[in-house]
XYZ file of C-alpha atoms in Angstrom:
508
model
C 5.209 99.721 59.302
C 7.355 97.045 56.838
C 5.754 94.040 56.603
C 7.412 91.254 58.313
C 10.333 89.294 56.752
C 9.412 85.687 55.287
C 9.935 82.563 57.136
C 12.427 80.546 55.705
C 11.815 78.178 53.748
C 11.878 74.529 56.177
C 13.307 71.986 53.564
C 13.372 68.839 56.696
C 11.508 68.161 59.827
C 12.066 65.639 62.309
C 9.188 65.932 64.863
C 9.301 64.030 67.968
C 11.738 61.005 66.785
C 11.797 58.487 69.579
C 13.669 55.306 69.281
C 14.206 52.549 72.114
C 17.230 49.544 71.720
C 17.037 46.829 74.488
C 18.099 48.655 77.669
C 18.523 51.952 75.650
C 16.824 55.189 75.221
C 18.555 56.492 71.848
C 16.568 59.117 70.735
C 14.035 60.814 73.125
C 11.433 63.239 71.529
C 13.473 64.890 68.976
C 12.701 67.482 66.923
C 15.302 68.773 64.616
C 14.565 70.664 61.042
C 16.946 72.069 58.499
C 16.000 75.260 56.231
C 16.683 75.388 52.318
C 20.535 76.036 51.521
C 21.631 75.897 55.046
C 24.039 73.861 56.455
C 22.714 72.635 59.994
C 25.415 70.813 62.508
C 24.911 68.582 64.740
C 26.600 67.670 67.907
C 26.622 65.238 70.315
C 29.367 63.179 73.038
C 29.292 59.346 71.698
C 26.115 57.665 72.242
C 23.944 60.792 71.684
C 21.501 59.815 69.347
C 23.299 61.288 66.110
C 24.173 58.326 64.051
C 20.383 56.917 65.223
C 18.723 60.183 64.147
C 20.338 60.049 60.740
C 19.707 56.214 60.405
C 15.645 56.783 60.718
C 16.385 59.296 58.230
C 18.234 57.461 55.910
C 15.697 54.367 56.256
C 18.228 52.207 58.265
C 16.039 52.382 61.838
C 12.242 53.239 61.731
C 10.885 55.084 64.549
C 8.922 53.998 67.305
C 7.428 57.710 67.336
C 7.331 60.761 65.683
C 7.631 61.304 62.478
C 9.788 63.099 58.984
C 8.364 65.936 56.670
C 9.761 66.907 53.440
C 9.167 70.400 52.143
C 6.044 70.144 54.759
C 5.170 66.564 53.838
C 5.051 64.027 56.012
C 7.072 61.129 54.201
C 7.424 57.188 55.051
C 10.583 55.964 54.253
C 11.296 52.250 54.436
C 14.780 51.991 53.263
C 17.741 54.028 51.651
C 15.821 53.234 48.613
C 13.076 55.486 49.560
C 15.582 57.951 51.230
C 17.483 58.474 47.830
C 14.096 58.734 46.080
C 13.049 61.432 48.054
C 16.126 63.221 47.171
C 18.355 62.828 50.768
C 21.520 61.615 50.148
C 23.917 60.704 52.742
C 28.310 60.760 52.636
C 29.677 58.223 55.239
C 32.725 58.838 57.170
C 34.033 55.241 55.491
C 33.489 56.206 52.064
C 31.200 53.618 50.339
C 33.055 53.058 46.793
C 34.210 49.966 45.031
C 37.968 50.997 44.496
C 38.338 48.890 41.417
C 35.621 50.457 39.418
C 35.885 54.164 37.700
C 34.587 57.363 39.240
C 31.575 56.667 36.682
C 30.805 53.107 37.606
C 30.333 53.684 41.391
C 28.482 56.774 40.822
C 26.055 54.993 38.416
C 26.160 51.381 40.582
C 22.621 50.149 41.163
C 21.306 53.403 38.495
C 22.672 51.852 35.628
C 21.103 53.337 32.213
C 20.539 51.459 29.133
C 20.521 51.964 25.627
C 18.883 48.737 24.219
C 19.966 45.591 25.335
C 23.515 47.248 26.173
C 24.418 49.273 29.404
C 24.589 52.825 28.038
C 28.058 54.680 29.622
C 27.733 57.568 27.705
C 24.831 59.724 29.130
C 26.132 59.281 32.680
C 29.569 60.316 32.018
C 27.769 63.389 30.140
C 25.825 63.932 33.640
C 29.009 63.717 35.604
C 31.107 66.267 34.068
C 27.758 68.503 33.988
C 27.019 68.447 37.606
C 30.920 68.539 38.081
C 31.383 71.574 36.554
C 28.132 73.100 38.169
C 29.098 72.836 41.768
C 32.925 73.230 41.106
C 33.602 69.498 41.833
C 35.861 68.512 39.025
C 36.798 64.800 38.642
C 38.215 62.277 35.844
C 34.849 60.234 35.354
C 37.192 57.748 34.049
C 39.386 57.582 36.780
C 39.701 54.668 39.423
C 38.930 55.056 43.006
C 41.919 53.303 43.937
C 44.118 55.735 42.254
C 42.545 58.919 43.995
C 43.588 60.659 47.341
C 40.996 60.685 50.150
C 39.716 63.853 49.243
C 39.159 63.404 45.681
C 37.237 59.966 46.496
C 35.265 62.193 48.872
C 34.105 64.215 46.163
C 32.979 60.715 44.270
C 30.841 60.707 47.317
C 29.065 64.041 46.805
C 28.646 63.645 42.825
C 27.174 60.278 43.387
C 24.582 62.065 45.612
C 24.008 65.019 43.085
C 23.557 62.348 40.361
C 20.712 60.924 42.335
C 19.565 63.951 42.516
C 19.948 65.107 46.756
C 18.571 67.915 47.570
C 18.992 67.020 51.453
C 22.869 66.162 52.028
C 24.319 64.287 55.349
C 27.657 64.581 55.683
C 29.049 62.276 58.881
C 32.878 63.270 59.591
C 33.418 64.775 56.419
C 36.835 65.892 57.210
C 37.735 63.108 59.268
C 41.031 61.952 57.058
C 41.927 65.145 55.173
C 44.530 67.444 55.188
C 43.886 71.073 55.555
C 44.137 72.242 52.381
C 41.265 69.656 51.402
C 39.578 70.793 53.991
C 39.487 74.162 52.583
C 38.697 72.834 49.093
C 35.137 70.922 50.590
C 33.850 73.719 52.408
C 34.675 75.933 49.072
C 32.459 73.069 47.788
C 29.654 73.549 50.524
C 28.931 76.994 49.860
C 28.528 76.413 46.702
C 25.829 73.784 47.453
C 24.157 75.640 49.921
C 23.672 79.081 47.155
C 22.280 76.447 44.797
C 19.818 75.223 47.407
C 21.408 72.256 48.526
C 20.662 71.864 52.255
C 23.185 69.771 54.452
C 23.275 68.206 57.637
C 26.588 68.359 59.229
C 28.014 65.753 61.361
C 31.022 66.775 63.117
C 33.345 66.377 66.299
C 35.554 69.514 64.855
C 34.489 72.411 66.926
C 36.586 74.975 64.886
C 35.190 73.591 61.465
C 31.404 73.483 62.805
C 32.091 76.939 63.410
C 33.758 78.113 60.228
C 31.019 76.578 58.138
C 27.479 76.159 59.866
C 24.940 78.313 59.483
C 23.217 76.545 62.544
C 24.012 74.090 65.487
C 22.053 71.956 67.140
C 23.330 69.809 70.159
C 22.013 66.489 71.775
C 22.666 65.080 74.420
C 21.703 61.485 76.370
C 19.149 61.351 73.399
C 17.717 64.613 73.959
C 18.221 67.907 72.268
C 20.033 70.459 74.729
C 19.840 73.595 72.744
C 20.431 75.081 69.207
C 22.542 78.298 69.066
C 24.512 80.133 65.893
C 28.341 80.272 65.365
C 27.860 84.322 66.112
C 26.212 83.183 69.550
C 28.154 80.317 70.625
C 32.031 79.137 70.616
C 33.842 76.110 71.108
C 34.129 76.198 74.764
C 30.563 76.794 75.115
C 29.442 73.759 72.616
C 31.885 71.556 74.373
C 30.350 71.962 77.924
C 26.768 71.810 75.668
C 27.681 68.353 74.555
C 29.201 67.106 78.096
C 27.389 68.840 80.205
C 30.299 70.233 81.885
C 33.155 72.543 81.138
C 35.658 70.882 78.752
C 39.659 71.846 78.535
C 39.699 72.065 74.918
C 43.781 73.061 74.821
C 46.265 70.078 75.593
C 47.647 71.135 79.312
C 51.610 70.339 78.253
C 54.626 71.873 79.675
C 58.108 71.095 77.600
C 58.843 67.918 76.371
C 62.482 66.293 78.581
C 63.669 63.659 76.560
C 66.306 61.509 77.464
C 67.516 58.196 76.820
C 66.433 56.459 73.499
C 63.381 53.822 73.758
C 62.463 53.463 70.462
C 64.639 53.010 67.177
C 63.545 52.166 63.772
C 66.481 51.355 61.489
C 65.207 51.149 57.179
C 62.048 49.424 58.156
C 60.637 47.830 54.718
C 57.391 46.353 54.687
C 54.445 45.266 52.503
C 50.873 45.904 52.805
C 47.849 42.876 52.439
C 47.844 43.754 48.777
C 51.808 42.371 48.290
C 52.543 46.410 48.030
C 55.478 48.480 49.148
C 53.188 50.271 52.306
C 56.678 50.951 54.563
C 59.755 52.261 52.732
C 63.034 52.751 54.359
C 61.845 54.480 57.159
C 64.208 55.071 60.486
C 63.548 57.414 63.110
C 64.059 57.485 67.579
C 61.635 57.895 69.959
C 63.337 58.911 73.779
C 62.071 58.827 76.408
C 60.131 62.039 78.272
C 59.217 62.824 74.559
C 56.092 62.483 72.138
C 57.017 62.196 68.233
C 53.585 62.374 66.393
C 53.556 60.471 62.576
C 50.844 62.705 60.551
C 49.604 62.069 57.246
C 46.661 61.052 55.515
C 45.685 57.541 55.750
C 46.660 54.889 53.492
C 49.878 56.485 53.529
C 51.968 53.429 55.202
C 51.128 54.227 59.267
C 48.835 50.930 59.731
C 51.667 48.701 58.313
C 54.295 50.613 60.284
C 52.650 50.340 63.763
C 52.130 46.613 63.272
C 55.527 46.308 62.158
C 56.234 48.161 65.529
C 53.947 45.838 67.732
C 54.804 42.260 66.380
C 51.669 42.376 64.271
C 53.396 42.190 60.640
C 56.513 40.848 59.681
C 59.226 43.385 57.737
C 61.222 42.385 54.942
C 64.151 44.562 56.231
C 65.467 46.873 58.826
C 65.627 46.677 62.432
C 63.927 47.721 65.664
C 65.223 48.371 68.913
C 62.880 48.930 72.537
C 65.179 49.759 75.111
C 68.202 48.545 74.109
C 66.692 45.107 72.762
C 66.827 44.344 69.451
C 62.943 43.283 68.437
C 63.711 40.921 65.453
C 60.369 39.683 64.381
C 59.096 39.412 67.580
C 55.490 38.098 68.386
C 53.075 40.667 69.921
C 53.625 39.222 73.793
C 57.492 40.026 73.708
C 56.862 44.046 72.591
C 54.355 43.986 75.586
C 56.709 42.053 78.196
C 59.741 44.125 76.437
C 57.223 47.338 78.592
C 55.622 48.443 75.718
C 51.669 49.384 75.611
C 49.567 49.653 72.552
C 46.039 51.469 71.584
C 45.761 49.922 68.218
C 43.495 52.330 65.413
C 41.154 48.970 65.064
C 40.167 48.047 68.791
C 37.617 45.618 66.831
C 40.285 43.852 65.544
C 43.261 44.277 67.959
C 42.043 45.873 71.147
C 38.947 43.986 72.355
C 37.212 40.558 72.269
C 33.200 42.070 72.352
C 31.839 38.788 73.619
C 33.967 38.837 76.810
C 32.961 41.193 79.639
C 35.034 43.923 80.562
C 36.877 42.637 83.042
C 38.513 40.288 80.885
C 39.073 42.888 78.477
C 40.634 44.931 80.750
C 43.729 41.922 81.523
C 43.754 40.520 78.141
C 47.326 41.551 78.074
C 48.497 40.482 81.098
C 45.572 37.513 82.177
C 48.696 34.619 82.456
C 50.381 35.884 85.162
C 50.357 37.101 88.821
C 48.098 38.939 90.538
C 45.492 37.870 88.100
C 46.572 34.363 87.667
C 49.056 31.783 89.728
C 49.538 28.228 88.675
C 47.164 28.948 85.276
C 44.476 29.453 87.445
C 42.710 32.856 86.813
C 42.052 34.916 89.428
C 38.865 35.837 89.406
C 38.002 38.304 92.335
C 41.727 40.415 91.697
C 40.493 40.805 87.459
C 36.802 41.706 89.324
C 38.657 44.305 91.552
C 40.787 45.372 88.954
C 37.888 46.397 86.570
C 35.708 48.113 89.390
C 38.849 50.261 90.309
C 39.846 51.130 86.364
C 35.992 51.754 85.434
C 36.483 54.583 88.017
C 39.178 55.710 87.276
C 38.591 56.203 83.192
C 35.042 56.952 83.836
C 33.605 54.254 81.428
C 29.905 54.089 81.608
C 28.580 50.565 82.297
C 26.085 48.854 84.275
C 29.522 46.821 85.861
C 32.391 44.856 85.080
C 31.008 41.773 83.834
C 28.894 43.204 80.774
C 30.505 42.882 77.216
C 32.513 45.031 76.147
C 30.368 44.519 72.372
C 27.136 46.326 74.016
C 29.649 49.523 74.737
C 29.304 52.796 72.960
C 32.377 52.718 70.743
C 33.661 55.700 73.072
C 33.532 53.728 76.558
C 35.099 50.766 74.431
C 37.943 52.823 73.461
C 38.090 53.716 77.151
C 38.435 50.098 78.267
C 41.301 49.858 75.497
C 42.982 53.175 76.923
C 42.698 52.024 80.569
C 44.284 48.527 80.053
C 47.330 49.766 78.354
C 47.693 52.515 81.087
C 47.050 50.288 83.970
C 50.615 48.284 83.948
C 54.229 49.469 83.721
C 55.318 51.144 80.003
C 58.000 52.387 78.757
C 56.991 52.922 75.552
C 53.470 53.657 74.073
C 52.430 53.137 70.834
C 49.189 55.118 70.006
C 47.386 55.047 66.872
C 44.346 57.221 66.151
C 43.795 57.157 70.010
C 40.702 58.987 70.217
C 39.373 57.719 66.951
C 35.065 57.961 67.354
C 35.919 59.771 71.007
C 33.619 62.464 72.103
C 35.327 65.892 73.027
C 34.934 64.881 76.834
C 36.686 61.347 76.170
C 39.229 63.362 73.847
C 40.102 65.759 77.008
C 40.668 62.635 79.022
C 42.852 60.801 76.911
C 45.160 63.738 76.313
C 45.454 64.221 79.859
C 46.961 60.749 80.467
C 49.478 60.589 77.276
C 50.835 63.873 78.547
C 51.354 62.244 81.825
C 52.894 58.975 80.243
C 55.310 61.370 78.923
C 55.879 63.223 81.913
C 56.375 60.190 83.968
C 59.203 59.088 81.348
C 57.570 56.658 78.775
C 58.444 57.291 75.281
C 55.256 57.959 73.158
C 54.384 57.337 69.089
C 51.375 58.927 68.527
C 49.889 58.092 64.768
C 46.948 60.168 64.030
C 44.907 61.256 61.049
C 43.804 64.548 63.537
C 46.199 67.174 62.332
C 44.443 69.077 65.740
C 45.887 66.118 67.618
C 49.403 65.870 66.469
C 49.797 69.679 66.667
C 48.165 70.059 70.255
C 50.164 66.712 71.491
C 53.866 65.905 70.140
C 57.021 67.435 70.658
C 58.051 66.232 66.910
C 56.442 65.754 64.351
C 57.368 63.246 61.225
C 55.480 63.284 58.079
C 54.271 60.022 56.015
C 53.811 59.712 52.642
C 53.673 56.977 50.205
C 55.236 54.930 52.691
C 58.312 57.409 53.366
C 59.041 60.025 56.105
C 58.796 63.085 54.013
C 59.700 65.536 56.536
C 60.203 66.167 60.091
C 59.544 69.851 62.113
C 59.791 70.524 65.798
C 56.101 71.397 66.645
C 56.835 74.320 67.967
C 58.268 76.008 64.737
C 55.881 74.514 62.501
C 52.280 75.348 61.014
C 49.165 73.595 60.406
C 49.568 74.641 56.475
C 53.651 73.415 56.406
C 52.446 69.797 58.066
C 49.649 69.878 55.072
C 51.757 70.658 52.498
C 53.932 67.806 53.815
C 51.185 65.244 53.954
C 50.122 66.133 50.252
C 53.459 65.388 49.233
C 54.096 68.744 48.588
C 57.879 69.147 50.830
């Protein structure tokens, strides 16, 4: 008889992590662990306990029970200090890099080295092109941030771990903004981690890429885990209903677009960015009715200045723009709504909410100074109270009622709020940007479902989204951004995944 095959080797342990907010349950007896050069995924709807769970191990909660081992250790750690000390290192989604500095100054900020009284740059710079080369992540130590893509500044990201020496990696929405071809380059870049003994934690709302590159999966739901299963065992349907607890329609439900009368028209839009830059340049394009035109491209790319341009938000320095028929010459925000057009903005922080008024408010904020909800400038406070019961239904956002802030929301159910206002009044034209933007995959299924039906009931729909999934899956057209320009434009239909990334890298 053989003798039995090793263990492997546990490089993490979470056992029983419990954590308790005011009100909220966030992490319920978990017990997660991740082997040496693995890459473990994990899963959840919004609200979860994911971003909580890698918080406590990151230092940025402490548990109320439970408690973390390392290599069979059981470890405090107070603070990312600690964390980074004990050799986990964690990516953000929103990379944290000083875009001024070089590639070498963030990756050394708060390590600097010395030689005497003077900072020493050599040695580091020596480090970086050494662990570059290593793990096949090649980068310009000299280089600024603010001249790299996304992707490139991603790989900052993972250098600046190596160089602290990780040996634990969590990667949250690593592939959030890049195209697929960069997307292909990271997990090149993962498996070469993982065969050096690298173990990562992967943090993902991509079904397809969870199952291209885990090794593992382990789901959690309401706080709890539901189950752990394999990429051989499992596929996207069943991790979908997993996470929701019900079955999900992962494929966009879409019959042929019927356009018909133009809506939209852009005519050489120009427009600056913050920074006094040229973000919009020359761009024109229609949008009819009965039709959804997508904008793809990776962000930074000119889409934020655009949509504001479209919504009253920024002024142009050129160009025209049309809404049925009416010419929208620098028009404030309140005449592109009253001229029937509805907006989910890609910052509901900053443009779609107010988080210290309830969600009724929040729910009228566009339409709060006239009738039904007021008359004479008097608000109408039962019809904005009936309002919000009947849309809470309706978009299933999960609340203890209408009248607590929208701030103590999941960021899902706030998006939800944001969706259901601009659906709940007349359009015929919507404007969405990055629509299901921190949206679990039940909240994504939902929010397809009712641009479809804008569509199919006539309104004219811009959809601006860094989810190449989500452009494909949703619009009719598709127009390509890039350094401020349309770069291309394909019928979706007659197009691939690898022509629209091409396209968004510049590359026509």
């Amino acid at each position: 008889m053989s003798d039995p095959l090793p263990s492997p080797e546990i490089a993490l342990e979470m056992r029983g992590i419990t954590k308790r907010f005011p009100g909220v349950l966030a992490n319920d007896n978990i017990t997660f662990d991740l082997r040496k050069g693995e890459i473990h995924a994990l899963l959840g709807e919004n609200g979860a306990g994911k971003s909580t769970l890698m918080n406590i191990l990151y230092g940025l909660y402490h548990p109320d029970q439970g408690e973390v081992l390392l290599s069979g250790k059981s470890v405090r750690i107070h603070g990312p200090r600690d964390a980074i000390g004990l050799g986990i290192g964690m990516v953000h989604q929103h990379f944290m890099l000083v875009p001024p500095l070089t590639v070498a100054e963030n990756i050394v900020l708060g390590m600097e080295e010395t030689r005497g009284p003077l900072l020493d740059s050599v040695t580091p710079v020596a480090k970086i092109r050494k662990i570059a080369a290593e793990y096949g992540l090649e980068i310009d130590p000299d280089a600024k941030i603010s001249d790299l893509s996304v992707g490139l500044q991603q790989r900052v990201e993972i250098v600046k771990t190596l160089y602290r020496n990780a040996r634990v990696l969590v990667l949250d929405e690593p592939t959030a903004v890049l195209t697929p071809q960069e997307v292909e380059g990271l997990f090149i870049t993962l498996r070469k981690l993982v065969s050096e003994g690298v173990s990562i934690i992967f943090i993902s709302h991509k079904l397809k890429e969870v199952m291209a590159i885990a090794n593992r999966i382990t789901v959690l739901r309401q706080g709890r885990v539901v189950g752990s299963t394999t990429p051989a065992e499992a596929d996207e349907a069943k991790l979908a209903s997993m996470m929701v607890g019900r079955p999900v329609l992962l494929k966009v439900d879409k019959g042929p677009a019927q356009p018909r009368d133009t809506i939209l028209s852009l005519s050489h839009i120009k427009a600056l960015s913050d920074r006094r830059a040229q973000a919009v340049n020359d761009v024109s394009f229609e949008v009819k009715a009965g039709e959804i035109v997508g904008i793809a491209g990776v962000e930074g790319n000119g889409q934020s200045e655009l949509v504001e341009v479209l919504t009253g938000l920024r002024t142009p320095q050129s160009g025209a723009v049309t809404i049925g028929g009416h010419a929208m010459p620098n028009q404030s925000p309140r005449t592109v709504i009253k001229a029937g057009t509805s907006h989910i903005p890609e910052d509901r922080h900053k443009y779609g909410m107010i988080k210290d008024f309830p969600i009724s408010v929040n729910l009228v904020l566009s339409t709060f100074d006239g009738p039904p909800f007021a008359r004479n400038g008097i608000l109408d406070d039962a019809t904005i109270t009936k309002q919000a019961e009947r849309l809470i239904q309706e978009f299933d956002i999960r609340t203890p009622g209408p009248f607590t802030k929208i701030g103590s929301l999941s960021g899902g159910n706030q998006q939800k709020v944001v969706v259901a206002r601009e659906f709940s009044r007349p359009m015929k034209l919507l404007i969405a940007a990055q629509p299901t933007r921190g949206v679990d995959v039940g909240s994504i299924e939902f929010i397809h479902k009712r641009i479809v039906e804008a569509r199919d009931k006539g309104a004219a729909v811009l959809l601006v989204s860094a989810e190449l999934d989500e452009i494909m899956s949703l619009s009719d057209r598709i127009l390509v951004m890039f350094k401020g320009q349309i770069v291309g434009e394909r019928v979706t239909a007659q197009t691939t995944r690898q022509d629209i990334g091409l396209l968004m890298m510049g590359k026509a």
